Amino acid sequence: MDDVLTGLLKPKSIAVIGASNTPGKIGHTVVKNIIDSGYKGGIYPVNPSAEEILGLKVYKSVLDIPEPVDAATITVPAKYVIDVTKECGKKGVKGLIVITSGFSEVGETELEKELVEIAHQYGMRVLGPNVVGTLSNSDSMNASFAPFLPLNGSASLVSQSGALLIAMDAITYTRRIGFDKLVSIGNMSDVNFADMVSWLDEDENTNCITLYIEGLKDGRRFIEESAKASKPIVILKAGVSEHGAAAAASHTGSLAGAQHIYGAAFKQAGAIQSTDLSDLFDCTLALSLEPPMKGDNLLIITNGGGVGVLATDSAEKAGIPMTFAPESVQEELKKHMPSFGSAKNPVDLTGMAGNDWYHDSVKFSFAHEWVEGLVILYCETAITNPMEIAKALHQAIKETGITDKPVTVSFVGGERSNKAMQWLVENGIPAYNAPDLAVKAMGTLREYASLETMKSEPFQENPSADKNKAKEIIAKVRADSRISLTEIESKTIFEAYGLPVVKTFLATSEDHAVEKAEEIGYPVVLKIVSPDILHKSDAGGVKVDIQDEASVREAYKAILKNAKEYKADADIHGVVIQQMAPWATETIIGSVNDPTFGSTIMFGLGGIFVEVLKDVTFRVAPISEAEAASMLDEIRGAPILDGVRGEAPRDKKELAKTLAKYAFMITDLSDEISESDANPVIVYEEGKGVTIVDARIILKKK
Ligand code: ADP
Ligand code: MG
């Protein structure tokens, strides 16, 4: 564990610089909160013109404090922060919690930089500036101006919004979801989300990491630290940040919205992305109390047919389609229900179900090896008492002694059901006030398990890639003062990275074109080669299915004529002659350089699917083959690759390999490549591979 960060987040002593005797001032509130929260370490108010604050001795400077100081909470105006930082450095303080605002959030970027530079000179870390502070139940410490410690529990929250942190602090009591720490991360001038994830992953009092993120600073490090973490991470991402899509010269560029890429990055980080604030709490509740759901066998037990049906619908939506329980399970369950009940799945104990039936069926099911996740639903009835039902099922679960599979609960009813659910949550069982939420929570636990297996796959290196060849071509293009490569230049680089491109030759005369066509064998395709013509078909620069010599000559002339008409001063390198690839399923692979995450790769079906439906998916590169395979499955048009209406399934294996190789290429050349695409990539039947017929690379401006 990082010692300095530990000093900042679990300090043995705290100085409050800018402490005040005036109630209502932040410098007063913070001292009062530290005292009121029962903090056991040293508390040292600092103020040059006060003697005593709230019964504590006040020091003129942090340098006058006779004991060591781990953390300093800074509340003085921005213009004094630099001086105070230097004093803290001399004192040997480990970390600064800079509550003061008036830094980069109002354009004072230089002042913020100076603050961090000085802090680092002394080996200190900076939380903030512009933070609420930090709160920790396990340290009985409220070093913030939020009014009280959160409801005690085992999740920890890091929030980029101070206002939201204070609001969530209060919600922990109404939602009965417990947190150990709340950390306000503010402007993230130094300590960022990646630092917090890696520290909290080792914090013994945290077992679920909950993040409210507006924007990340170092996206790649965040992915790395999160992927390494062994605890669940759940994120609420707000806002769609400014993105380089505006200047997009390729398809991929125009499709790469920040949401797409953040969503992909979170998946690769192994983190669950929640949809809204309420969902963030729902996910946190499940992930902080329950283990992941390791397989798809979900059993639902209910006393009402209706909620059972609702829950079944939700299960499908949550990605855990339900199947009937095996006969042996059904036989046993029938013993705990009347003859008109149903033992299939959902298991309907009927409205006659009392404490014992719930207890016995839950105990049996939860212990049964077929069951990998259990959702227990209950509708209030005239003959039962919700609290007794809650206790019965809690007892049943405890008696099984099982802790490695998850259970979630929903009681549908009034005040008595709410009280019973509160009791369940306090006793470690996540309960939700609607059946679909209990099922959705189980879906979250299932997703967590799937993400865990995915992130352990290593990405594909490509040792046979010829980077020098690629560099050579790029150097030539740069020497030409160009940033866009022609199709044949792009294809040569693709080939150097082992990508399957169609055989393509450049011809500079009609005779030359004929010679190459005969060498390749008919039919062939002819296309214009000009760095000034990016979209070749638009310029009448593509002639396909050329069958003989006469047609080659005709096409050659036509292409040059069309190109000149399209753009009179276009720099024309010649015409490419290439193999005519047989037609099959058309897909697109592309890449863009994201300001937060660097090289990202995109996959989608080609043609109208990408133009109209924008049916594409992204990942931060590089990726493993398994990750690539999961991209193929997550587009809406995925069934097309599996073969619809009697068509043979497509070669997804080769396609995934190609995607992974492509991702390696853009990563290896990330200093150079800004955007690229392979459009189309034709995918054949299983075992017959894929072929790239068009290639485009745009370099970074230098
Ligand atoms: P651009 O995208 O610049 O207009 P392409 O090289 O993609 O040019 O060609 C346009 C279309 O022509 C492709 O989408 C594809 O349908 C077809 N095509 C191009 N090259 C080939 C080829 N070698 N084999 C088969 N079809 C091709
Ligand atoms: Mg194309």
XYZ file of C-alpha atoms and ligand atoms in Angstrom:
730
model
C 0.000 0.000 0.000
C 1.216 3.479 -0.839
C 2.412 4.939 2.493
C 1.950 8.530 1.492
C -1.611 7.927 0.302
C -2.306 6.031 3.505
C -1.111 9.083 5.424
C -3.540 11.172 3.431
C -6.551 8.848 3.634
C -6.038 7.216 7.041
C -4.087 9.916 8.887
C -2.920 9.399 12.464
C -3.098 13.160 12.957
C -4.695 16.053 11.092
C -3.887 19.762 10.908
C -6.664 22.110 9.855
C -5.024 25.081 8.209
C -7.377 28.023 8.157
C -9.291 26.773 11.228
C -11.785 29.350 12.434
C -13.786 30.273 15.505
C -16.676 31.561 13.437
C -19.516 29.032 13.124
C -20.611 28.682 9.525
C -17.101 29.113 8.108
C -15.651 26.014 6.467
C -12.541 26.302 8.665
C -14.819 25.985 11.672
C -17.067 23.251 10.289
C -14.130 21.000 9.453
C -12.645 21.191 12.977
C -16.068 20.592 14.480
C -16.734 17.613 12.170
C -13.412 15.978 12.996
C -14.136 16.308 16.718
C -17.804 15.231 16.453
C -17.019 12.152 14.382
C -15.002 10.804 17.298
C -11.609 10.945 15.581
C -8.943 9.372 17.827
C -5.816 10.950 16.331
C -4.276 14.354 16.976
C -6.296 17.374 15.807
C -4.278 20.557 15.265
C -6.078 23.742 14.228
C -3.793 26.316 12.586
C -4.576 30.045 12.528
C -2.133 32.912 13.152
C -4.673 34.959 15.062
C -6.577 32.562 17.322
C -5.706 30.934 20.647
C -8.314 28.221 20.992
C -10.982 26.707 18.742
C -13.675 24.391 20.123
C -11.472 23.685 23.146
C -8.366 22.825 21.084
C -5.076 24.678 21.197
C -4.442 26.653 17.999
C -1.007 26.875 16.322
C 0.227 29.945 14.432
C 1.800 27.782 11.760
C 1.877 24.089 10.943
C 5.591 24.312 11.777
C 4.742 25.074 15.417
C 2.891 21.776 15.939
C 5.058 19.666 18.286
C 3.824 16.280 16.977
C 4.087 14.727 13.507
C 1.232 15.589 11.104
C 0.011 13.064 8.512
C -2.660 15.059 6.704
C -3.317 18.760 6.420
C -6.755 20.006 5.530
C -6.395 23.366 3.819
C -9.206 25.911 3.893
C -7.291 29.205 3.510
C -8.017 31.399 0.439
C -6.349 30.273 -2.811
C -3.707 33.035 -2.750
C -2.220 31.659 0.514
C -2.246 28.007 -0.509
C 1.264 28.010 -2.004
C 2.860 29.407 1.188
C 0.942 26.978 3.328
C 1.984 24.079 1.073
C 5.651 24.964 1.521
C 5.244 25.014 5.297
C 3.494 21.648 5.221
C 6.356 20.285 3.142
C 8.914 21.484 5.678
C 6.849 19.990 8.476
C 6.904 16.575 6.788
C 3.157 16.353 6.209
C 2.257 13.380 3.978
C -0.825 14.585 2.198
C -2.837 17.735 1.612
C -6.622 17.792 1.470
C -7.127 21.064 -0.371
C -10.717 22.168 0.226
C -9.987 25.662 -1.089
C -11.449 26.377 -4.519
C -10.383 28.921 -7.129
C -7.949 26.766 -9.139
C -8.296 25.044 -12.517
C -12.097 24.998 -12.189
C -12.007 28.798 -12.679
C -9.087 28.796 -15.119
C -6.259 29.148 -12.556
C -4.426 26.203 -14.067
C -0.932 27.546 -13.414
C -1.581 28.040 -9.702
C -2.814 24.460 -9.480
C 0.286 23.158 -11.291
C 2.538 25.106 -8.925
C 0.721 23.653 -5.922
C 1.322 20.082 -7.134
C 4.939 20.751 -8.110
C 5.788 22.105 -4.666
C 3.923 19.304 -2.923
C 5.852 16.716 -4.962
C 9.173 18.384 -4.158
C 8.445 17.506 -0.534
C 7.066 14.049 -1.340
C 3.502 15.050 -0.489
C 0.343 14.047 -2.373
C -2.532 16.421 -3.056
C -6.221 15.568 -2.880
C -8.111 18.264 -4.777
C -8.117 21.208 -4.801
C -11.795 22.089 -4.651
C -12.860 19.118 -2.515
C -15.352 18.516 0.286
C -12.832 16.380 2.173
C -12.672 12.722 3.167
C -14.812 10.666 5.527
C -14.077 7.253 6.993
C -16.202 5.194 9.346
C -13.403 2.784 10.205
C -11.268 5.747 11.310
C -14.183 7.615 12.958
C -13.081 10.556 10.855
C -15.097 13.215 9.112
C -12.364 15.460 7.739
C -14.758 17.374 5.515
C -17.547 19.905 5.521
C -20.164 17.211 4.793
C -22.447 17.112 7.850
C -21.964 13.536 9.116
C -20.329 10.171 8.478
C -22.257 7.923 6.066
C -24.208 4.891 7.235
C -21.522 2.399 8.169
C -20.822 -0.339 5.659
C -18.253 -1.835 3.372
C -18.457 0.089 0.100
C -16.292 3.163 -0.494
C -17.233 6.061 -2.730
C -14.966 8.391 -4.686
C -16.797 11.333 -6.201
C -15.714 13.986 -8.648
C -18.672 16.129 -7.600
C -18.607 17.553 -4.083
C -22.299 18.409 -4.022
C -23.216 14.901 -5.059
C -20.939 13.436 -2.379
C -22.801 15.383 0.307
C -26.157 14.331 -1.136
C -25.093 10.682 -1.363
C -23.867 10.842 2.225
C -27.461 11.574 3.275
C -28.943 8.973 0.910
C -26.906 6.216 2.583
C -29.323 6.534 5.528
C -32.575 6.524 3.583
C -31.447 3.719 1.259
C -29.738 1.861 4.133
C -26.650 1.228 2.028
C -23.488 1.334 4.091
C -20.182 2.939 3.147
C -16.852 2.985 4.903
C -15.247 5.896 3.091
C -16.417 8.855 1.069
C -13.622 10.644 -0.767
C -14.116 13.879 -2.661
C -11.558 13.957 -5.486
C -12.201 17.480 -6.824
C -9.966 18.803 -9.589
C -7.709 15.705 -9.516
C -4.582 17.810 -9.826
C -2.598 14.914 -8.355
C -4.513 12.040 -6.739
C -6.803 10.634 -9.442
C -9.229 7.756 -9.894
C -6.482 5.285 -10.796
C -4.660 6.088 -7.522
C -7.869 5.722 -5.551
C -8.823 2.400 -7.146
C -5.436 0.869 -6.427
C -5.384 2.176 -2.846
C -8.970 1.150 -2.053
C -8.317 -2.286 -3.535
C -5.902 -2.830 -0.658
C -7.973 -1.090 1.984
C -9.188 -3.748 4.415
C -12.391 -1.825 5.170
C -13.541 -1.559 1.558
C -15.068 -4.399 -0.451
C -16.798 -2.489 -3.254
C -15.377 0.561 -5.022
C -18.077 3.007 -6.113
C -17.101 5.854 -8.429
C -18.868 8.949 -9.668
C -16.844 10.105 -12.693
C -17.246 13.171 -14.881
C -14.022 12.744 -16.833
C -10.801 10.774 -16.446
C -7.358 12.289 -16.818
C -5.182 9.276 -17.534
C -7.595 6.781 -19.077
C -5.097 4.014 -19.749
C -3.757 3.942 -16.213
C -7.287 3.874 -14.901
C -8.040 0.797 -17.015
C -4.847 -0.905 -15.869
C -5.344 -0.244 -12.157
C -9.005 -1.220 -12.319
C -8.312 -4.399 -14.245
C -5.750 -5.338 -11.576
C -8.184 -4.714 -8.730
C -9.659 -7.756 -7.051
C -12.722 -5.920 -5.713
C -15.824 -4.991 -7.683
C -15.912 -1.504 -9.148
C -19.146 0.254 -10.071
C -19.202 3.533 -11.934
C -21.668 6.283 -12.677
C -20.290 8.305 -15.580
C -21.785 11.723 -16.127
C -21.440 14.028 -19.082
C -20.209 13.501 -22.595
C -16.830 15.134 -22.805
C -15.444 17.147 -25.719
C -14.104 14.749 -28.259
C -12.002 14.843 -31.354
C -14.870 13.520 -33.507
C -15.301 16.925 -35.120
C -12.267 16.607 -37.343
C -13.037 13.038 -38.280
C -11.867 12.044 -41.724
C -12.898 8.408 -41.412
C -16.103 6.615 -40.607
C -14.751 5.516 -37.296
C -13.985 9.063 -36.242
C -17.539 10.183 -36.738
C -18.881 7.205 -34.802
C -16.573 7.453 -31.816
C -18.675 9.327 -29.276
C -17.207 9.691 -25.805
C -19.966 7.478 -24.376
C -19.069 4.638 -26.707
C -15.442 4.767 -25.734
C -15.946 5.286 -22.002
C -18.377 2.373 -22.014
C -15.811 0.168 -23.717
C -13.028 1.294 -21.394
C -15.099 0.517 -18.290
C -15.799 -2.955 -19.625
C -12.085 -3.512 -20.173
C -11.435 -2.171 -16.701
C -13.730 -4.943 -15.448
C -16.034 -2.301 -13.991
C -19.822 -2.259 -13.943
C -21.329 0.888 -15.442
C -24.535 1.944 -13.744
C -27.236 3.885 -15.551
C -28.201 6.509 -12.984
C -27.770 7.530 -9.374
C -30.412 5.172 -8.065
C -28.871 2.303 -10.043
C -25.439 3.209 -8.638
C -26.807 2.519 -5.150
C -28.594 -0.647 -6.304
C -25.389 -2.009 -7.831
C -23.313 -0.972 -4.825
C -25.709 -2.761 -2.498
C -25.443 -6.028 -4.427
C -21.706 -5.850 -5.065
C -20.812 -4.872 -1.511
C -22.844 -7.666 0.079
C -22.812 -10.553 -2.389
C -20.267 -12.642 -4.326
C -20.392 -12.751 -8.150
C -22.868 -15.090 -9.873
C -20.553 -17.567 -11.588
C -22.987 -19.306 -13.959
C -26.345 -18.772 -15.647
C -28.523 -20.993 -13.447
C -30.863 -18.568 -11.756
C -33.679 -19.816 -9.547
C -36.528 -17.531 -8.548
C -38.748 -18.366 -5.584
C -41.983 -16.428 -5.126
C -45.384 -16.613 -3.468
C -47.113 -14.775 -6.333
C -47.417 -15.944 -9.941
C -47.581 -12.367 -11.217
C -44.325 -11.159 -9.734
C -42.778 -14.413 -10.895
C -43.677 -13.560 -14.488
C -42.407 -10.000 -14.069
C -39.163 -11.334 -12.677
C -38.798 -13.759 -15.581
C -39.126 -10.862 -18.042
C -36.526 -8.900 -16.085
C -34.148 -11.841 -16.037
C -34.075 -11.904 -19.820
C -33.368 -8.148 -19.898
C -30.683 -8.526 -17.241
C -28.883 -11.065 -19.430
C -29.775 -14.217 -17.438
C -32.481 -15.989 -19.465
C -34.257 -18.502 -17.244
C -34.470 -22.250 -17.703
C -36.483 -24.873 -15.793
C -34.816 -26.382 -12.751
C -33.791 -30.061 -13.117
C -36.374 -32.710 -12.154
C -34.612 -33.581 -8.903
C -34.848 -29.986 -7.751
C -38.499 -29.768 -8.735
C -39.352 -33.008 -6.891
C -37.917 -31.725 -3.638
C -39.525 -28.273 -3.972
C -42.963 -29.814 -4.528
C -42.845 -30.949 -0.904
C -42.990 -27.318 0.222
C -46.008 -26.110 -1.711
C -49.644 -27.025 -2.324
C -50.564 -29.148 -5.350
C -51.485 -26.048 -7.378
C -48.040 -24.484 -6.866
C -45.304 -24.676 -9.487
C -41.879 -26.135 -8.919
C -40.515 -25.267 -12.353
C -38.800 -21.870 -12.400
C -39.969 -19.401 -11.177
C -40.899 -21.545 -8.222
C -44.371 -20.462 -7.103
C -44.995 -21.423 -3.475
C -48.435 -19.731 -3.817
C -50.101 -17.253 -1.479
C -50.396 -20.040 1.080
C -46.647 -19.990 1.673
C -45.743 -19.238 5.284
C -42.455 -18.969 7.174
C -41.693 -22.684 7.041
C -42.232 -23.179 3.324
C -40.048 -20.185 2.609
C -37.417 -21.422 5.014
C -37.349 -24.983 3.698
C -37.469 -24.213 -0.004
C -34.820 -21.482 0.290
C -32.555 -23.711 2.352
C -32.824 -26.598 -0.104
C -32.456 -24.460 -3.244
C -29.597 -22.301 -2.087
C -27.610 -25.373 -1.131
C -28.366 -27.225 -4.381
C -25.419 -27.405 -6.773
C -27.527 -26.582 -9.838
C -28.495 -23.180 -8.424
C -25.887 -20.485 -9.138
C -27.963 -17.512 -8.034
C -31.187 -17.198 -6.044
C -33.797 -14.434 -6.171
C -36.433 -14.575 -3.440
C -39.648 -12.642 -3.977
C -42.483 -12.143 -1.542
C -45.816 -10.332 -1.833
C -47.449 -9.272 1.423
C -50.396 -11.545 2.268
C -53.060 -11.566 4.961
C -51.720 -14.725 6.559
C -48.015 -13.799 6.781
C -45.832 -11.272 8.566
C -43.058 -9.763 6.401
C -40.563 -9.548 9.253
C -41.059 -13.231 10.067
C -40.594 -14.173 6.421
C -37.413 -12.069 6.329
C -36.071 -13.833 9.394
C -37.023 -17.253 8.029
C -35.166 -16.791 4.799
C -32.181 -15.164 6.473
C -32.030 -18.146 8.824
C -32.315 -20.603 5.915
C -29.428 -18.982 4.064
C -27.264 -18.895 7.151
C -27.933 -22.566 7.808
C -26.581 -23.586 4.406
C -23.212 -22.047 5.348
C -22.794 -21.061 1.682
C -21.049 -17.749 0.997
C -19.819 -18.155 -2.570
C -23.094 -17.705 -4.424
C -25.402 -14.727 -4.427
C -28.936 -14.107 -3.254
C -31.117 -11.023 -3.725
C -34.577 -10.330 -2.364
C -37.610 -8.204 -3.064
C -40.662 -7.753 -0.838
C -43.658 -6.183 -2.499
C -45.906 -4.457 -0.016
C -46.212 -1.542 2.362
C -44.570 -0.225 5.486
C -44.152 -3.681 7.048
C -42.373 -4.991 3.960
C -40.082 -1.958 3.914
C -39.114 -2.559 7.526
C -38.464 -6.225 6.799
C -36.265 -5.344 3.822
C -34.353 -2.835 5.916
C -33.749 -5.566 8.433
C -32.516 -7.881 5.664
C -30.061 -5.288 4.348
C -28.770 -4.628 7.852
C -28.248 -8.357 8.159
C -26.276 -8.613 4.962
C -28.899 -9.588 2.355
C -29.551 -7.088 -0.463
C -33.278 -6.328 -0.719
C -35.013 -4.147 -3.297
C -38.475 -2.666 -3.359
C -39.371 -4.065 -6.791
C -38.928 -7.591 -8.190
C -37.235 -6.347 -11.357
C -34.630 -4.522 -9.271
C -33.786 -7.691 -7.341
C -33.360 -9.518 -10.652
C -31.368 -6.659 -12.162
C -29.061 -6.736 -9.133
C -28.503 -10.440 -9.817
C -27.724 -9.466 -13.432
C -25.078 -7.092 -12.101
C -23.505 -9.906 -10.082
C -23.559 -12.094 -13.194
C -21.984 -9.339 -15.300
C -19.296 -8.871 -12.674
C -18.368 -12.543 -12.943
C -18.197 -12.346 -16.762
C -16.053 -9.201 -16.672
C -13.701 -10.898 -14.242
C -13.006 -13.775 -16.633
C -12.613 -11.416 -19.597
C -9.988 -9.186 -18.027
C -7.679 -12.106 -17.322
C -7.167 -12.716 -21.069
C -3.804 -11.380 -22.248
C -3.786 -9.298 -25.431
C -2.139 -10.573 -28.590
C 1.403 -9.463 -29.371
C 2.372 -9.937 -32.982
C 6.068 -10.769 -33.050
C 6.162 -11.213 -36.826
C 4.921 -7.662 -37.444
C 7.312 -5.653 -39.597
C 7.336 -2.281 -37.875
C 10.291 -0.990 -39.884
C 8.420 -1.491 -43.131
C 5.488 0.520 -41.732
C 7.824 3.257 -40.489
C 9.468 3.445 -43.909
C 6.160 4.107 -45.629
C 5.109 6.630 -43.013
C 8.419 8.468 -43.407
C 7.890 8.646 -47.160
C 4.397 10.059 -46.734
C 5.611 12.632 -44.213
C 8.439 13.634 -46.576
C 5.685 14.323 -49.110
C 4.022 16.655 -46.542
C 0.983 14.412 -46.451
C -0.996 12.910 -43.592
C -3.370 10.703 -45.564
C -2.029 7.499 -47.045
C -3.263 6.035 -50.286
C -5.015 2.683 -50.334
C -1.905 0.855 -51.476
C 0.322 2.528 -48.870
C -2.204 1.686 -46.177
C -2.493 -1.889 -47.403
C 1.275 -2.334 -47.320
C 1.261 -1.347 -43.655
C -1.705 -3.638 -42.962
C 0.199 -6.459 -44.624
C 3.283 -5.746 -42.545
C 1.095 -6.434 -39.504
C -0.181 -9.724 -40.893
C -3.632 -8.506 -41.913
C -5.314 -10.351 -44.805
C -5.508 -7.790 -47.639
C -6.378 -8.630 -51.263
C -3.419 -8.787 -53.619
C -2.986 -5.203 -54.884
C -0.518 -3.696 -57.405
C 0.094 -0.133 -58.536
C 0.103 0.504 -62.308
C 1.281 3.695 -63.926
C 0.372 2.872 -67.522
C -2.353 0.993 -69.354
C 0.047 -1.754 -70.476
C 1.350 -2.082 -66.967
C -2.244 -2.448 -65.721
C -2.938 -5.238 -68.219
C 0.256 -7.045 -67.261
C -0.689 -6.968 -63.559
C -4.270 -8.034 -64.273
C -3.048 -11.140 -66.137
C -0.649 -11.890 -63.306
C -3.465 -11.727 -60.713
C -6.038 -13.484 -62.903
C -9.510 -12.221 -63.830
C -11.827 -10.866 -62.569
C -9.998 -7.831 -61.171
C -10.811 -4.426 -59.696
C -9.255 -1.112 -60.775
C -9.174 1.942 -58.496
C -7.740 5.425 -58.562
C -4.684 6.115 -56.386
C -4.530 9.703 -55.209
C -3.878 11.189 -51.778
C -6.366 13.891 -52.771
C -9.237 11.436 -53.315
C -10.195 9.785 -50.042
C -13.548 8.392 -51.126
C -12.730 6.720 -54.392
C -16.227 5.620 -55.467
C -17.521 9.167 -55.063
C -15.012 10.208 -57.725
C -15.963 7.411 -60.133
C -12.613 5.916 -59.204
C -13.608 2.275 -58.661
C -14.357 -0.285 -61.409
C -15.165 -3.785 -60.218
C -15.566 -7.159 -61.887
C -13.276 -6.447 -64.857
C -13.205 -9.638 -66.951
C -10.648 -9.176 -69.772
C -7.826 -7.111 -71.275
C -10.071 -4.777 -73.291
C -12.109 -3.965 -70.192
C -8.922 -3.256 -68.209
C -7.841 -0.702 -70.821
C -11.303 0.851 -70.863
C -11.539 1.025 -67.069
C -8.039 2.488 -66.784
C -8.918 5.376 -69.104
C -12.303 5.967 -67.506
C -10.868 6.110 -63.985
C -8.226 8.692 -64.901
C -10.791 10.769 -66.767
C -13.271 10.659 -63.861
C -10.568 11.592 -61.372
C -9.551 14.636 -63.364
C -13.162 15.738 -63.649
C -13.658 15.232 -59.932
C -10.595 17.216 -58.916
C -8.576 18.819 -61.684
C -5.421 19.353 -59.622
C -5.487 15.977 -57.843
C -2.069 14.400 -57.408
C -2.523 11.054 -59.156
C -0.104 8.214 -58.367
C -1.678 5.807 -60.824
C -4.298 3.057 -60.690
C -4.308 -0.055 -58.507
C -5.156 -3.440 -59.939
C -6.400 -5.939 -57.410
C -8.005 -9.282 -57.000
C -11.786 -9.158 -57.161
C -12.829 -10.624 -53.831
C -15.972 -12.783 -53.996
C -18.891 -11.210 -52.196
C -19.972 -12.270 -48.681
C -20.747 -10.412 -45.434
C -19.412 -6.871 -45.384
C -17.948 -5.522 -42.113
C -15.830 -2.558 -41.039
C -12.853 -2.325 -38.704
C -11.520 1.083 -37.773
C -9.553 3.058 -35.240
C -9.429 6.515 -33.717
C -7.160 8.156 -31.257
C -9.127 9.192 -28.190
C -7.890 12.137 -26.112
C -8.432 10.213 -22.847
C -7.669 6.609 -23.783
C -5.366 6.753 -26.826
C -5.767 4.168 -29.616
C -9.242 2.674 -29.778
C -10.577 0.037 -32.150
C -14.032 -0.165 -33.672
C -15.955 -3.038 -35.246
C -19.300 -3.043 -37.053
C -21.218 -4.530 -39.937
C -20.599 -2.649 -43.168
C -22.858 -0.819 -45.574
C -26.111 0.582 -44.232
C -25.515 -0.990 -40.830
C -22.731 1.437 -40.168
C -24.083 4.372 -42.220
C -27.631 4.380 -40.925
C -27.811 2.243 -37.820
C -24.392 3.105 -36.401
C -24.265 -0.494 -35.187
C -20.679 -0.461 -33.970
C -18.690 -1.262 -30.864
C -15.375 0.000 -29.489
C -12.468 -1.090 -27.308
C -9.345 0.584 -26.106
C -6.463 -1.126 -27.941
C -4.735 -3.536 -27.666
C -7.191 -6.379 -27.100
C -7.075 -10.137 -26.712
C -8.702 -12.471 -29.221
C -11.342 -13.305 -26.617
C -12.106 -9.628 -26.199
C -12.334 -9.297 -29.985
C -14.756 -12.223 -30.069
C -16.953 -10.507 -27.515
C -17.058 -7.419 -29.745
C -18.462 -9.539 -32.573
C -21.230 -10.748 -30.292
C -22.308 -7.422 -28.895
C -23.381 -5.512 -32.005
C -27.108 -5.609 -32.729
C -26.470 -7.291 -36.069
C -24.515 -10.122 -34.420
C -26.946 -12.843 -35.608
C -25.974 -12.026 -39.209
C -22.470 -13.335 -38.480
C -23.940 -16.488 -36.989
C -25.829 -17.156 -40.236
C -29.478 -16.212 -40.672
C -32.135 -17.726 -42.945
C -30.167 -20.782 -43.860
C -26.935 -18.928 -44.592
C -23.783 -20.566 -43.309
C -22.188 -19.077 -40.176
C -19.353 -16.660 -40.946
C -15.705 -17.158 -39.998
C -15.866 -15.361 -36.651
C -12.638 -16.967 -35.521
C -10.590 -15.398 -38.306
C -12.495 -12.141 -37.905
C -11.643 -11.986 -34.188
C -7.993 -12.775 -34.992
C -7.964 -9.986 -37.564
C -9.466 -7.531 -35.064
C -6.858 -8.391 -32.448
C -4.051 -8.001 -35.013
C -5.494 -4.691 -36.150
C -5.616 -3.505 -32.537
C -1.978 -4.466 -32.119
C -1.060 -2.523 -35.262
C -2.685 0.728 -34.145
C -1.144 0.374 -30.693
C 2.313 -0.332 -32.072
C 1.998 2.707 -34.359
C 0.055 4.882 -31.923
C 2.642 7.682 -32.183
C 1.859 7.963 -35.872
C -1.682 6.846 -36.671
C -4.556 9.173 -35.903
C -7.387 7.312 -37.629
C -7.696 4.308 -39.868
C -10.178 1.917 -41.356
C -10.553 -1.279 -43.256
C -13.833 -0.816 -45.082
C -15.043 -3.205 -46.236
C -13.651 -6.320 -44.616
C -15.385 -9.234 -46.331
C -16.141 -12.195 -44.070
C -16.598 -15.660 -45.587
C -18.088 -18.895 -44.337
C -16.568 -20.618 -41.350
C -13.069 -21.845 -42.214
C -12.770 -19.604 -45.284
C -11.362 -16.515 -43.640
C -11.725 -12.787 -44.180
C -10.379 -10.335 -46.767
C -9.727 -6.620 -46.518
C -10.424 -4.921 -49.854
C -10.010 -1.256 -48.920
C -7.638 0.394 -46.452
C -7.194 3.912 -45.170
C -4.734 5.445 -42.695
C -4.597 9.078 -41.568
C -1.482 10.144 -39.694
C -1.264 12.433 -36.690
C -0.337 15.990 -37.531
C 3.235 16.673 -36.485
P -13.992 3.784 -51.386
O -14.430 3.325 -50.053
O -12.824 4.711 -51.358
O -15.087 4.341 -52.211
P -13.442 0.968 -51.965
O -12.095 0.461 -52.260
O -13.992 0.610 -50.647
O -13.461 2.536 -52.225
O -14.422 0.446 -53.101
C -15.798 0.687 -53.109
C -16.575 -0.621 -53.085
O -16.187 -1.438 -54.168
C -16.298 -1.465 -51.872
O -17.093 -1.077 -50.783
C -16.606 -2.848 -52.378
O -18.000 -3.040 -52.386
C -16.144 -2.805 -53.805
N -14.752 -3.295 -53.933
C -13.639 -2.571 -53.881
N -12.545 -3.337 -54.016
C -12.972 -4.594 -54.189
C -12.314 -5.835 -54.387
N -11.006 -5.941 -54.460
N -13.087 -6.938 -54.502
C -14.421 -6.840 -54.420
N -15.095 -5.716 -54.239
C -14.381 -4.567 -54.126
Mg -14.090 1.708 -48.819
